[in-house]
Structures are given as C-alpha cells and as structure tokens.
Short mmCIF file of C-alpha atoms and ligand atoms in Angstrom, two decimals:
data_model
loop_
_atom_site.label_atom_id
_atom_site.label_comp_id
_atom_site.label_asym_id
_atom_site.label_seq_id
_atom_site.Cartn_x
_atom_site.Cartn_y
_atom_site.Cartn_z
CA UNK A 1 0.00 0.00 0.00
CA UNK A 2 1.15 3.47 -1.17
CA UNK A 3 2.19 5.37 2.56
CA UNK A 4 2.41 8.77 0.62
CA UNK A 5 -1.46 9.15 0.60
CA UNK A 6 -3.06 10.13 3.81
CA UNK A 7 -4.44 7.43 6.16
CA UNK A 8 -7.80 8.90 5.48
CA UNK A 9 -9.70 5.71 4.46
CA UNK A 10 -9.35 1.95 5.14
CA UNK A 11 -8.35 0.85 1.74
CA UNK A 12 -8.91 -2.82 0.22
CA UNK A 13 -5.57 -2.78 -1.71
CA UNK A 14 -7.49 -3.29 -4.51
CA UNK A 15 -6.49 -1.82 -7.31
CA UNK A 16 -8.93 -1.32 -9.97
CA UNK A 17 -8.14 -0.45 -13.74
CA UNK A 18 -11.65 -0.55 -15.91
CA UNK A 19 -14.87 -0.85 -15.82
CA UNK A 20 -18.25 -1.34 -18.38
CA UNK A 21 -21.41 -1.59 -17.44
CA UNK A 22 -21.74 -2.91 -13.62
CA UNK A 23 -18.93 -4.78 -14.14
CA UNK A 24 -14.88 -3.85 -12.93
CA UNK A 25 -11.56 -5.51 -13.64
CA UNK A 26 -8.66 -5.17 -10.96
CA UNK A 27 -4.70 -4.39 -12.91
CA UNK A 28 -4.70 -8.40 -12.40
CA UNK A 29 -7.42 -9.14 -14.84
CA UNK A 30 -10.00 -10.34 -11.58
CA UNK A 31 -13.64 -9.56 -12.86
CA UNK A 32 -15.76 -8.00 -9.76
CA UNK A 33 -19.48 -7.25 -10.48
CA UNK A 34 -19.99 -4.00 -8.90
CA UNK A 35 -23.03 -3.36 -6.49
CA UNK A 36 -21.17 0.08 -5.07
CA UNK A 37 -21.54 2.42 -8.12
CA UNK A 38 -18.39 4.58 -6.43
CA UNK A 39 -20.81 4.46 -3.60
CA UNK A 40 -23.63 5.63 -5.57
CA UNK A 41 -21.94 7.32 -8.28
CA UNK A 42 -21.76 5.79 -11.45
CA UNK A 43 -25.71 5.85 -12.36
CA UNK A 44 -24.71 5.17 -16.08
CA UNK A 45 -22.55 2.75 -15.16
CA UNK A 46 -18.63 2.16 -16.39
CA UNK A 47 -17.50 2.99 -19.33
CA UNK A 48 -21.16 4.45 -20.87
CA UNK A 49 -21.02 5.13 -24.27
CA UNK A 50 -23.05 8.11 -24.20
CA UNK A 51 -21.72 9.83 -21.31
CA UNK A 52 -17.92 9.03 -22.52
CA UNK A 53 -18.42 10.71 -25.94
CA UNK A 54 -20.25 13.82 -23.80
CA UNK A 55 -17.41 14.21 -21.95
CA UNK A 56 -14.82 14.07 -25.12
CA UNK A 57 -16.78 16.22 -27.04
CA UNK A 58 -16.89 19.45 -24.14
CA UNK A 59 -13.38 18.58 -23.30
CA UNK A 60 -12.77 19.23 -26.83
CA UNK A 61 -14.62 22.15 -27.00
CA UNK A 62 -14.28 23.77 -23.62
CA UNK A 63 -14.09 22.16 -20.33
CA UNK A 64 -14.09 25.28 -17.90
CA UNK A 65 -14.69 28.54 -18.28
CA UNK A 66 -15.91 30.83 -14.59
CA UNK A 67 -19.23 31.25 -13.64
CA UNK A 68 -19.04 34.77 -14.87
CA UNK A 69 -19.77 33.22 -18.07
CA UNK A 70 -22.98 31.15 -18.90
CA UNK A 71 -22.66 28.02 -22.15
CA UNK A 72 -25.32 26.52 -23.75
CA UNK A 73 -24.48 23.39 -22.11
CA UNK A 74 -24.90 24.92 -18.57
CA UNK A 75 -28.01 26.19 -19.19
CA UNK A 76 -29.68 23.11 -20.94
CA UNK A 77 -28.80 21.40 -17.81
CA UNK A 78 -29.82 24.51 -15.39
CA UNK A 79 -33.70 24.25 -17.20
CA UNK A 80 -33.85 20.63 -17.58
CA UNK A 81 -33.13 19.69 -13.89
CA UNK A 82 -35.12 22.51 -12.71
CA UNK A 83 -37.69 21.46 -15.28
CA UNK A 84 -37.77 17.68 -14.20
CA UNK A 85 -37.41 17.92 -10.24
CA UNK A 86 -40.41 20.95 -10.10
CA UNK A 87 -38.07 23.80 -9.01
CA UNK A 88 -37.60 27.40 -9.97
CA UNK A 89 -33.57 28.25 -9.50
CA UNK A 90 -30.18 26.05 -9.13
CA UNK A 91 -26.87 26.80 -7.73
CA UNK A 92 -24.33 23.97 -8.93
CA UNK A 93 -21.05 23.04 -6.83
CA UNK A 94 -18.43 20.25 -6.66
CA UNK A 95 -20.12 17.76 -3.98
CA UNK A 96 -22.74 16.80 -1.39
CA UNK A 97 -21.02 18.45 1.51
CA UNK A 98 -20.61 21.76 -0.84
CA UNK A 99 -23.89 21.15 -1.85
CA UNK A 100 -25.34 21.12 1.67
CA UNK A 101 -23.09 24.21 2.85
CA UNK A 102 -25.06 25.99 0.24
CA UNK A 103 -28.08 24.98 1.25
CA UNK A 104 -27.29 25.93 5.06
CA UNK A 105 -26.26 29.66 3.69
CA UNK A 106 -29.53 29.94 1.74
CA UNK A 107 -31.19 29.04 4.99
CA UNK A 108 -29.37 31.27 6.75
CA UNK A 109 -29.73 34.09 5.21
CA UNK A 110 -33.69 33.56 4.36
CA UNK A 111 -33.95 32.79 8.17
CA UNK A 112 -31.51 36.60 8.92
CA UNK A 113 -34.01 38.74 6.54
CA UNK A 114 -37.14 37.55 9.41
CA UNK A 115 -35.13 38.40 12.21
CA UNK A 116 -31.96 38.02 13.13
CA UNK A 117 -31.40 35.14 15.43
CA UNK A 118 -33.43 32.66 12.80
CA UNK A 119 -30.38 30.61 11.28
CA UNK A 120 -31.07 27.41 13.26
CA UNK A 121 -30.58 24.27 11.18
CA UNK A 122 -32.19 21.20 12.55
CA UNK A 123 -31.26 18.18 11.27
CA UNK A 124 -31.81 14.43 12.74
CA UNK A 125 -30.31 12.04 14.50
CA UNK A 126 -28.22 8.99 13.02
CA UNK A 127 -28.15 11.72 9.77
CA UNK A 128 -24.76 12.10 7.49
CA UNK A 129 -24.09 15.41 5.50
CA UNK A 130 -20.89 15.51 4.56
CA UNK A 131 -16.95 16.51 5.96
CA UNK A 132 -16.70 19.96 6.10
CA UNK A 133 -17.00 21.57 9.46
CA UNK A 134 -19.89 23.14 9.10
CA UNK A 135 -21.59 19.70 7.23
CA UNK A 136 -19.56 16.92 10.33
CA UNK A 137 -21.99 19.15 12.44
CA UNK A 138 -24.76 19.00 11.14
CA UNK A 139 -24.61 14.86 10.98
CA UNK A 140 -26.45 13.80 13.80
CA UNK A 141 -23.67 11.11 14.74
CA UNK A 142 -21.76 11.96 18.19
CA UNK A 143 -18.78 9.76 16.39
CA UNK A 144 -18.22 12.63 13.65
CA UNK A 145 -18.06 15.65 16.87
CA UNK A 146 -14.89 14.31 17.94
CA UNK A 147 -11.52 16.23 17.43
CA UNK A 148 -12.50 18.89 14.90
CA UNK A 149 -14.13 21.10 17.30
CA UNK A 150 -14.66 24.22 17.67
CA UNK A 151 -17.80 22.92 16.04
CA UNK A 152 -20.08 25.68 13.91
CA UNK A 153 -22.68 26.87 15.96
CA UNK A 154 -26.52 27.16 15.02
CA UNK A 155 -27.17 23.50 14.80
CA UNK A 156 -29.78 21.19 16.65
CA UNK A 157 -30.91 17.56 16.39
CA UNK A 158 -33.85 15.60 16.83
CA UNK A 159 -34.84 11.75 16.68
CA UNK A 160 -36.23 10.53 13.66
CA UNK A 161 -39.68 9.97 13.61
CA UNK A 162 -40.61 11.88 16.61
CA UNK A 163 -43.00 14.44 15.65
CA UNK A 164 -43.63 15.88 19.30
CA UNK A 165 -39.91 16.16 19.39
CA UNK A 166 -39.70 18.29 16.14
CA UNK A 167 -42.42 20.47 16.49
CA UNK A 168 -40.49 21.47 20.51
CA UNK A 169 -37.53 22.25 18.96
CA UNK A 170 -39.03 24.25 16.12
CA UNK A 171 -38.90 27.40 17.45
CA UNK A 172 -38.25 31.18 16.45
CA UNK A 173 -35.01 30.91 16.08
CA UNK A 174 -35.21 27.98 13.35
CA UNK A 175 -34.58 28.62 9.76
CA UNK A 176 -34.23 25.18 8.29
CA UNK A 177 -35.07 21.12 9.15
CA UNK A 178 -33.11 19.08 6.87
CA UNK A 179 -33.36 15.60 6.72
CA UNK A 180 -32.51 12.74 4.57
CA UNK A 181 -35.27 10.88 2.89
CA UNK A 182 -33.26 7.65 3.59
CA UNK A 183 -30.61 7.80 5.94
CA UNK A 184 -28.02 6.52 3.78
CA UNK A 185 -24.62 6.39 5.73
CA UNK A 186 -26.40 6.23 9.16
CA UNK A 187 -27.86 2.52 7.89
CA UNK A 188 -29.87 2.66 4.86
CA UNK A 189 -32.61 3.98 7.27
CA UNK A 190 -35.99 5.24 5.45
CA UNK A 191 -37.80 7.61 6.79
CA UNK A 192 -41.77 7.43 7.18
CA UNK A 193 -42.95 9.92 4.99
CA UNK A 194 -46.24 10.43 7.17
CA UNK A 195 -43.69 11.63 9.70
CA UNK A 196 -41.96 13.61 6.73
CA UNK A 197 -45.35 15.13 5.50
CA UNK A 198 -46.33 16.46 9.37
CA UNK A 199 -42.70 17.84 9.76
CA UNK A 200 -42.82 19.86 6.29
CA UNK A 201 -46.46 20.74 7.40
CA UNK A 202 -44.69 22.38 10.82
CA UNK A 203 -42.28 23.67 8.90
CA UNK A 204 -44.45 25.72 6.39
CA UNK A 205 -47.02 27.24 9.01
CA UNK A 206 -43.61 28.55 11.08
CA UNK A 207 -42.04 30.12 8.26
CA UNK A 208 -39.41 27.34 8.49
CA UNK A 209 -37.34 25.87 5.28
CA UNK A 210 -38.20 21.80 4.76
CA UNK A 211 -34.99 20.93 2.92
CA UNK A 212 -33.93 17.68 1.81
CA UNK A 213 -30.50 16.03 1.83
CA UNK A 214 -31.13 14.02 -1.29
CA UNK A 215 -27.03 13.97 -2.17
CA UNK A 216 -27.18 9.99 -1.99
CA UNK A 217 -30.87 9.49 -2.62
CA UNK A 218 -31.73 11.78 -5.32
CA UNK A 219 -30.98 11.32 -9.56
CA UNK A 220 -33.08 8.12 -9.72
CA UNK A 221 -31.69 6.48 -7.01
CA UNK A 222 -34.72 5.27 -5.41
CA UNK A 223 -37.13 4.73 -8.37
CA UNK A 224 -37.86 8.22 -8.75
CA UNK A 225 -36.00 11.12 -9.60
CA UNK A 226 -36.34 12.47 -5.96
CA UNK A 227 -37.33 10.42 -3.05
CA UNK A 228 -39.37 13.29 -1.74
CA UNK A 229 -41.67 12.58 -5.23
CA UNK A 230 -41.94 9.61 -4.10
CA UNK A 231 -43.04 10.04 -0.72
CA UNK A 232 -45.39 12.97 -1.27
CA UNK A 233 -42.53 15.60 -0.06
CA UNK A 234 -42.40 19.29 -1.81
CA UNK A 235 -39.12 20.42 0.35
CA UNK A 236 -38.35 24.30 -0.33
CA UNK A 237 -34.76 22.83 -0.74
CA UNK A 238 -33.15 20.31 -2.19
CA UNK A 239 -29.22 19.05 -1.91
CA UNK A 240 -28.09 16.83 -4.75
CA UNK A 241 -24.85 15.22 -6.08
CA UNK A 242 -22.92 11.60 -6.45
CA UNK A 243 -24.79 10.23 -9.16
CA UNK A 244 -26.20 13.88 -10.97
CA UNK A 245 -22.84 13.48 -13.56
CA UNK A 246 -22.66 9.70 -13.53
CA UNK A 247 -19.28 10.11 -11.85
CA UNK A 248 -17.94 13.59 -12.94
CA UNK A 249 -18.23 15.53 -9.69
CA UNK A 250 -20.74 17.77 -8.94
CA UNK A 251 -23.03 19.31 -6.78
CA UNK A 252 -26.56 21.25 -6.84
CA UNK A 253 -28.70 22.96 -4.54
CA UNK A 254 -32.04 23.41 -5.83
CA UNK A 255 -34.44 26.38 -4.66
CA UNK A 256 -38.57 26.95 -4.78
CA UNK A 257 -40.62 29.61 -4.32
CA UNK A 258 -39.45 32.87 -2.01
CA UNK A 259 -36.09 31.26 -1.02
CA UNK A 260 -34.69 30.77 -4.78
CA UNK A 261 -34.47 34.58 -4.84
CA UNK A 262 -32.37 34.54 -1.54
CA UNK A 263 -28.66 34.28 -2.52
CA UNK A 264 -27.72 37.97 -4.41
CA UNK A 265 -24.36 38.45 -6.51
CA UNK A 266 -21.67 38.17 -3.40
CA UNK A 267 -23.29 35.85 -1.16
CA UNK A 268 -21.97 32.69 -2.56
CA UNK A 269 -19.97 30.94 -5.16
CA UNK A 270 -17.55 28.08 -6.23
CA UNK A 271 -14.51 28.49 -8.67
CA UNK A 272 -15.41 25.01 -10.71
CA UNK A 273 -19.22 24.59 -9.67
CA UNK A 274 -21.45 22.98 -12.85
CA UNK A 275 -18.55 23.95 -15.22
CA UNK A 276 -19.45 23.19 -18.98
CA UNK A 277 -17.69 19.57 -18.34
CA UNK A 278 -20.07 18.42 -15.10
CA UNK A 279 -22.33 20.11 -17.33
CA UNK A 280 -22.02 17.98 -20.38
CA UNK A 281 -21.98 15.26 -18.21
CA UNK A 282 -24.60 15.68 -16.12
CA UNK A 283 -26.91 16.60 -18.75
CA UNK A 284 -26.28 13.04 -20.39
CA UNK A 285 -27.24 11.43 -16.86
CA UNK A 286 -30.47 13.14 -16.55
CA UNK A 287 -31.75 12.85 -20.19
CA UNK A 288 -31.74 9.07 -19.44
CA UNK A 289 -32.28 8.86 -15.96
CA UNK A 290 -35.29 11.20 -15.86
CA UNK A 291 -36.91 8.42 -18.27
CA UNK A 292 -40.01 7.04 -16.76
CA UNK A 293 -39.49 3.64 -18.02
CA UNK A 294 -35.65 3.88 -16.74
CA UNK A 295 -36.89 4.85 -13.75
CA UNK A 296 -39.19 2.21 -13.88
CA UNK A 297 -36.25 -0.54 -14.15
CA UNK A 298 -34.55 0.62 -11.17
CA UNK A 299 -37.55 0.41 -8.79
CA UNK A 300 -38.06 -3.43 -10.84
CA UNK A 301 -34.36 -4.47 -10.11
CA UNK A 302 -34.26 -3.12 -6.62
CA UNK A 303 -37.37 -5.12 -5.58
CA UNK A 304 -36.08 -8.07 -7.27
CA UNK A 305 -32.63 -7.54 -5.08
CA UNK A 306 -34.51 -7.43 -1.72
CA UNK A 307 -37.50 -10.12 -2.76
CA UNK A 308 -33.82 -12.12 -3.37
CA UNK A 309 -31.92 -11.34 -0.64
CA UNK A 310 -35.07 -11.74 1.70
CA UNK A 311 -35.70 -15.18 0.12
CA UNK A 312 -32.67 -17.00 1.09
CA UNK A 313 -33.77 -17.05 4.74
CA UNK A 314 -30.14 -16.57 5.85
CA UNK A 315 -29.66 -16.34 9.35
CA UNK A 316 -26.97 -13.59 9.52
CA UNK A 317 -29.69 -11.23 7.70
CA UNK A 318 -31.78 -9.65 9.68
CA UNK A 319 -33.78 -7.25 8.05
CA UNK A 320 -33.68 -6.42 4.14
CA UNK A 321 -34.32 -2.34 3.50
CA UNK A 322 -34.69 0.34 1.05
CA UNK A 323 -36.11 2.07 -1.75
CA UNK A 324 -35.52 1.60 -5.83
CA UNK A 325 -31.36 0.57 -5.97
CA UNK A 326 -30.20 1.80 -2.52
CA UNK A 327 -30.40 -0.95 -0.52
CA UNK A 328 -29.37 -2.37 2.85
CA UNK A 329 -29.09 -5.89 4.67
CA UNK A 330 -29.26 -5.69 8.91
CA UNK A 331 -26.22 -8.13 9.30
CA UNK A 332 -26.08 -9.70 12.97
CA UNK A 333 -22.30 -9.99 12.02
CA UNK A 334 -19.85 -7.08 11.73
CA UNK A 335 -20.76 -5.64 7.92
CA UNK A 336 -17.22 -5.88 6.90
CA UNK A 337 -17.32 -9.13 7.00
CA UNK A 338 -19.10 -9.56 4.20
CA UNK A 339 -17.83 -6.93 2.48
CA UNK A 340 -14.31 -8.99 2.63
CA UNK A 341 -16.32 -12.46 2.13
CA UNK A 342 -17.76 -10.84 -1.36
CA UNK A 343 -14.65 -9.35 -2.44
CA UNK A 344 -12.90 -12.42 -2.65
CA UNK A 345 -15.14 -14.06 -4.39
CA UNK A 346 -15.38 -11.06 -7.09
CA UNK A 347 -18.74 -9.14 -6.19
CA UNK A 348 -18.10 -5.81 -4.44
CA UNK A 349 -20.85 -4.45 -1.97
CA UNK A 350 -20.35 -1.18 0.79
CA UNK A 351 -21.28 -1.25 4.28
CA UNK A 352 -23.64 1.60 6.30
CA UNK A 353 -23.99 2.63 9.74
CA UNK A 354 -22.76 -0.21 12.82
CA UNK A 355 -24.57 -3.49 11.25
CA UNK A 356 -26.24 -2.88 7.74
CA UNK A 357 -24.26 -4.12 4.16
CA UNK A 358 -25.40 -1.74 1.32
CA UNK A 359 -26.02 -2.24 -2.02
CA UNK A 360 -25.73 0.74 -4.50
CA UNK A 361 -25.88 -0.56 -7.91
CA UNK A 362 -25.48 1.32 -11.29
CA UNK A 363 -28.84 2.22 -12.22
CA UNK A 364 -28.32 0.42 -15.40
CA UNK A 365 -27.13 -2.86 -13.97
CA UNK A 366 -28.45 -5.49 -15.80
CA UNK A 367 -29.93 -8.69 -14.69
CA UNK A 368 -27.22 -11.22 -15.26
CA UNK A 369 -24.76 -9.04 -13.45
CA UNK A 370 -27.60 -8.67 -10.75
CA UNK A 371 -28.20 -12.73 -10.73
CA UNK A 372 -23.95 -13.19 -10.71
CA UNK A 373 -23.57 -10.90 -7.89
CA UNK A 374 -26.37 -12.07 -5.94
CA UNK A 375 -25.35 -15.32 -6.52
CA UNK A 376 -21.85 -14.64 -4.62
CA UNK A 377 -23.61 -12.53 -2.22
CA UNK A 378 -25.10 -15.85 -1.39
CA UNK A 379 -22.63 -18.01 -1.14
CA UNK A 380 -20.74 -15.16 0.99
CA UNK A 381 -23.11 -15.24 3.24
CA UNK A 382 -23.99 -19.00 3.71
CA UNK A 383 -20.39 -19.88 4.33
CA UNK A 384 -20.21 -17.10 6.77
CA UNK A 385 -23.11 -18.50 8.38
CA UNK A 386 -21.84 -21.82 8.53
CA UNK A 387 -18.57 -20.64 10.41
CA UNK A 388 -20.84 -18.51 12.27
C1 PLP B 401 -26.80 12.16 2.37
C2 PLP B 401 -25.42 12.65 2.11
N1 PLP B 401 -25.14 13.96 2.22
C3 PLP B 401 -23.92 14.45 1.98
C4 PLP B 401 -22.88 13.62 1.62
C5 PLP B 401 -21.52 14.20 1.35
O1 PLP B 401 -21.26 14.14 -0.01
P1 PLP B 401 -19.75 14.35 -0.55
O2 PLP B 401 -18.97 13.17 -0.09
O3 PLP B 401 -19.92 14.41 -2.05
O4 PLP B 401 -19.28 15.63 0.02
C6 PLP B 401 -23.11 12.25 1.50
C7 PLP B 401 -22.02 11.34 1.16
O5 PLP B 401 -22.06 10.16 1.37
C8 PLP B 401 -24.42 11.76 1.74
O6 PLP B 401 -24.69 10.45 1.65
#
C-alpha cells in the first residue's frame, strides 16, 4: 500500500483499472461485479457510451470557463433539472457536503431577513451530511463531533420519527429542518414519509425551510427522480450530487418559491461549480435517468434484489431495507465481513452505519450481473453463516 497518501480511508488494496457496465476488472485481470456504483456514483454505469463521448466532445470544446460566463451546455442542464425535479432556480457546486453548505447559507440568510437570530438548522439524528465543518456538524452522529471542534454553531438535532420532538424544537429561532429521505450512511434507514409530510407541514405554518439532503438518494436512485416525489414531499430545498454526472463531480442545490431569490451576486460561489464539463456530463445522466421507463427498471431491479436477498432465509440477515437501488441488509455480524467475504469471491458491496451491508448498484445494472452478484452474495453469506 502506497504510505504517501493520507491514512484517510481503510483501503482494500485493490487496485482497480476498468470498468463497463456494472462490471470492474482489478490491474490483475479479476472480474468483480460492482453493487457500489463509487458508492452511488456511477448511475450510467462504467465505461457508458453516451456519457464518454459527452465528456470528449466538451473537453474538446471547452471544459471550464468561470461562472461569470454562462454556455449553452450549462443552461440546458440549469432548465432541464429545474424542469424535471419541479423547481424554480439552481446553484451547482463540486459535492454533497458543498452542496449542503449551500443549502445551510440559503437558509441562513432567508432565516436573517425575518429576524436576526433565525439561522437554526435542525437536522436528525443517526443523519450524514458531509466533511466539512460546518456539514460533520450537522450529521447527527456523536462519532463525527470528535476532534475537529470548535464545532459551527446554530445546529440542533432531533430523533427521527418523533413528531412531538420536532415540532419542541421548532422554534423562532429555526430557519431550516433538513433531513434525509433515507438515511443513507447512518444505515440505509428510510424515513416514514407520514412523519416527513407532518414535519414539512410544521415547517411551512412557522415560516421554516423543509430541505432535503437528497445527495445519496436523489438522480433516480430510489425509483424516482427524488425520493421526496416519491413520498409525497415538496421540500423548499433540495441538496443533490454523487450520481447527478454519472461520476464527474458535482453538486446542486435546488431552490422553490421565495427562497430561490435569496442568494444575491456576493453571497456565494464556487470556482469550478457545474462547469461546462459536469455540465455535459450531467446533462447526459439526466436525459436518461429522468426516463419514466428507466426509472421504472430501477424500482423493478431493486425489488427483485430485496425479494432475493429476503428469500434465502439466511440467518446472519436480519432485516432487508430500502427504496428503488439503494439498498441495505441488517447483518447480525460485523458488515465488513461480508464486504471482505464478497470481495474475494469477485462481487463488491459497501457497508452503512454499525450493522447494515449496502447495495448501491449502477442504475443500469443489468440482470445477469444482478443474478452473478447475488449469486456470490449468497454463497458469501452461507459460508459465513456456517462458520458462524
Ligand atoms: C446524504 C449525504 N449527504 C452528503 C454527503 C456528502 O457528499 P460528498 O462526499 O460528495 O461531500 C453524502 C455522502 O455520502 C451523503 O450520503
């Protein structure tokens, strides 16, 4: 293992050279299917045809010019996504924690023009929003306050699902709940959206931003372009990222009604943000993601995933989760386990939170690389039970 990179993340060793499809090859030649996606990333999948010539063409043309300058390309995307997720302005950035830093200043600021102690954010506990300092506070995980501190002030949390709870902590001096639709990191954790539909209820009668973190969820993800569609949510806000470029990073916040006009020339910006390259890319993603009978297949393969999983009656699994292609397995071993158990055998899942294994497939996975890596998810997991 290379010691010049920081020891920022437990690495495999695996080293991985191409990819097509939902399918990667390591720089020996080993064949893994891939149900990670670059942890929910690659919504096109490797090596898309479509997406690769998108990206050759602009980088051809021009890959980055500053956001003083508008392209064609940048606004295409700007009116489709708008367009397609029902809202009225977009700021575009570089990742989900940029994303939701963005979101947090639009909050802010909204909140600061009522009065000016409202720029509470409230956000829930067992959430993830990112790295940043601002973003490790806002996660609702006590494990992520450690050692960066001084932490930002103006954030609370509450428990998930606990409506009593929210509407207490509401108060004056709150300018924005944000939640994740599914708490991805925290466990592959969905939320019940009658719970979601009373909070955004509170929210709107206080004045109060309902903004979703939809950075893992969102871009198809679940079966639907946004989660929040899915469940009946019309958040004011909206984070997205990972899988809006099918791997070429970049971020959006999306903006309805009074609170799109919030940020003025000054407040905010990003040197790279939704340059005409993310652009081009992301523009590719959507045109075929946004696709009701693509968005069809992924809510078709993810049931047939869990119907699978759930079938096998193993007795490590303990509960089978999630929405469309983000999916997660309650392990009664440690998750890494299995993790290890699958990447030997060539199949290569993630884990989430203390016990869950998670599944993030391309969204164009197709069903013999589903049926192959289900297949070694299964005998991972029955010889781990049989040691067990
Ligand atoms: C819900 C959610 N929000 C924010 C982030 C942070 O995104 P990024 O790693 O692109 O900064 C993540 C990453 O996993 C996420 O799942």
């Amino acid at each position: 293992m290379n010691d010049k990179f920081m020891n920022t993340y437990k690495r495999t060793g695996l080293i991985l050279e191409k990819g097509k499809g939902a399918t990667l090859w390591d720089k020996n030649g080993k064949e893994y299917i891939d149900f990670t996606a670059g942890i929910g990333v690659n919504s096109l999948g490797h090596g898309n045809p479509a997406l690769v010539k998108a990206i050759a063409d602009q980088a051809a043309n021009l890959i980055h010019c500053s956001n003083y300058f508008l392209t064609d390309i940048s606004i295409t995307l700007t009116e489709e996504l708008c367009q397609a997720a029902g809202f009225d302005r977009a700021f575009f950035c570089n990742s989900g924690a940029e994303a939701n830093e963005g979101l947090v200043k639009i909050a802010r600021k909204y909140g600061s023009d009522k009065h000016p102690d409202k720029n509470k954010v409230l956000t829930l506990i067992g959430s993830f929003h990112g790295r940043t300092i601002a973003m490790v506070t806002a996660t609702g995980q006590e494990k992520f306050h450690k050692f960066f501190g001084p932490f930002t002030p103006g954030f609370g949390y509450v428990p998930v699902g606990d409506i009593a709870a929210l509407d207490k902590a509401l108060d004056d001096r709150t300018c924005a709940f944000l939640f994740e639709p599914i708490q991805g990191e925290g466990g592959v954790l969905p939320l019940d959206a009658a719970y979601l539909r009373q909070a955004q209820k509170l929210c709107k009668e206080r004045d109060i931003l309902f903004a979703a973190d939809e950075v893992q969820t969102g871009v198809g993800r679940t079966g639907a372009l946004l989660a929040c569609m899915k469940m009946g949510l019309e958040p004011n806000l909206v984070s997205l990222a990972k899988g809006l470029a099918g791997g070429v990073p970049i971020g959006a916040v999306l903006a309805k009604g009074a609170c799109a006009d919030t940020l003025q020339p000054g407040d905010h910006g990003t040197t790279f943000g939704g340059n005409p390259l993310a652009a081009a890319a992301a523009h590719v993603a959507l045109g075929q993601i946004c696709k009701p009978e693509f968005l069809a297949q992924v809510e078709r393969k993810g049931e047939k995933i869990r119907k699978a999983i759930q079938s096998w009656k193993n007795p490590l699994v303990k509960q089978v989760r999630g929405m469309g292609l983000m999916i997660g397995a309650a392990v009664s071993i440690p998750p890494g386990d299995v993790v290890s158990a699958c990447r030997e055998r060539g199949l290569l899942v993630l884990t989430a939170g203390e016990d869950t294994v998670r599944l993030l497939p391309p969204l164009v996975i197709r069903d013999d690389e589903i049926d192959r890596g289900l297949a070694v998810l299964k005998s991972a997991l029955d010889t781990l039970a049989a040691h067990g």
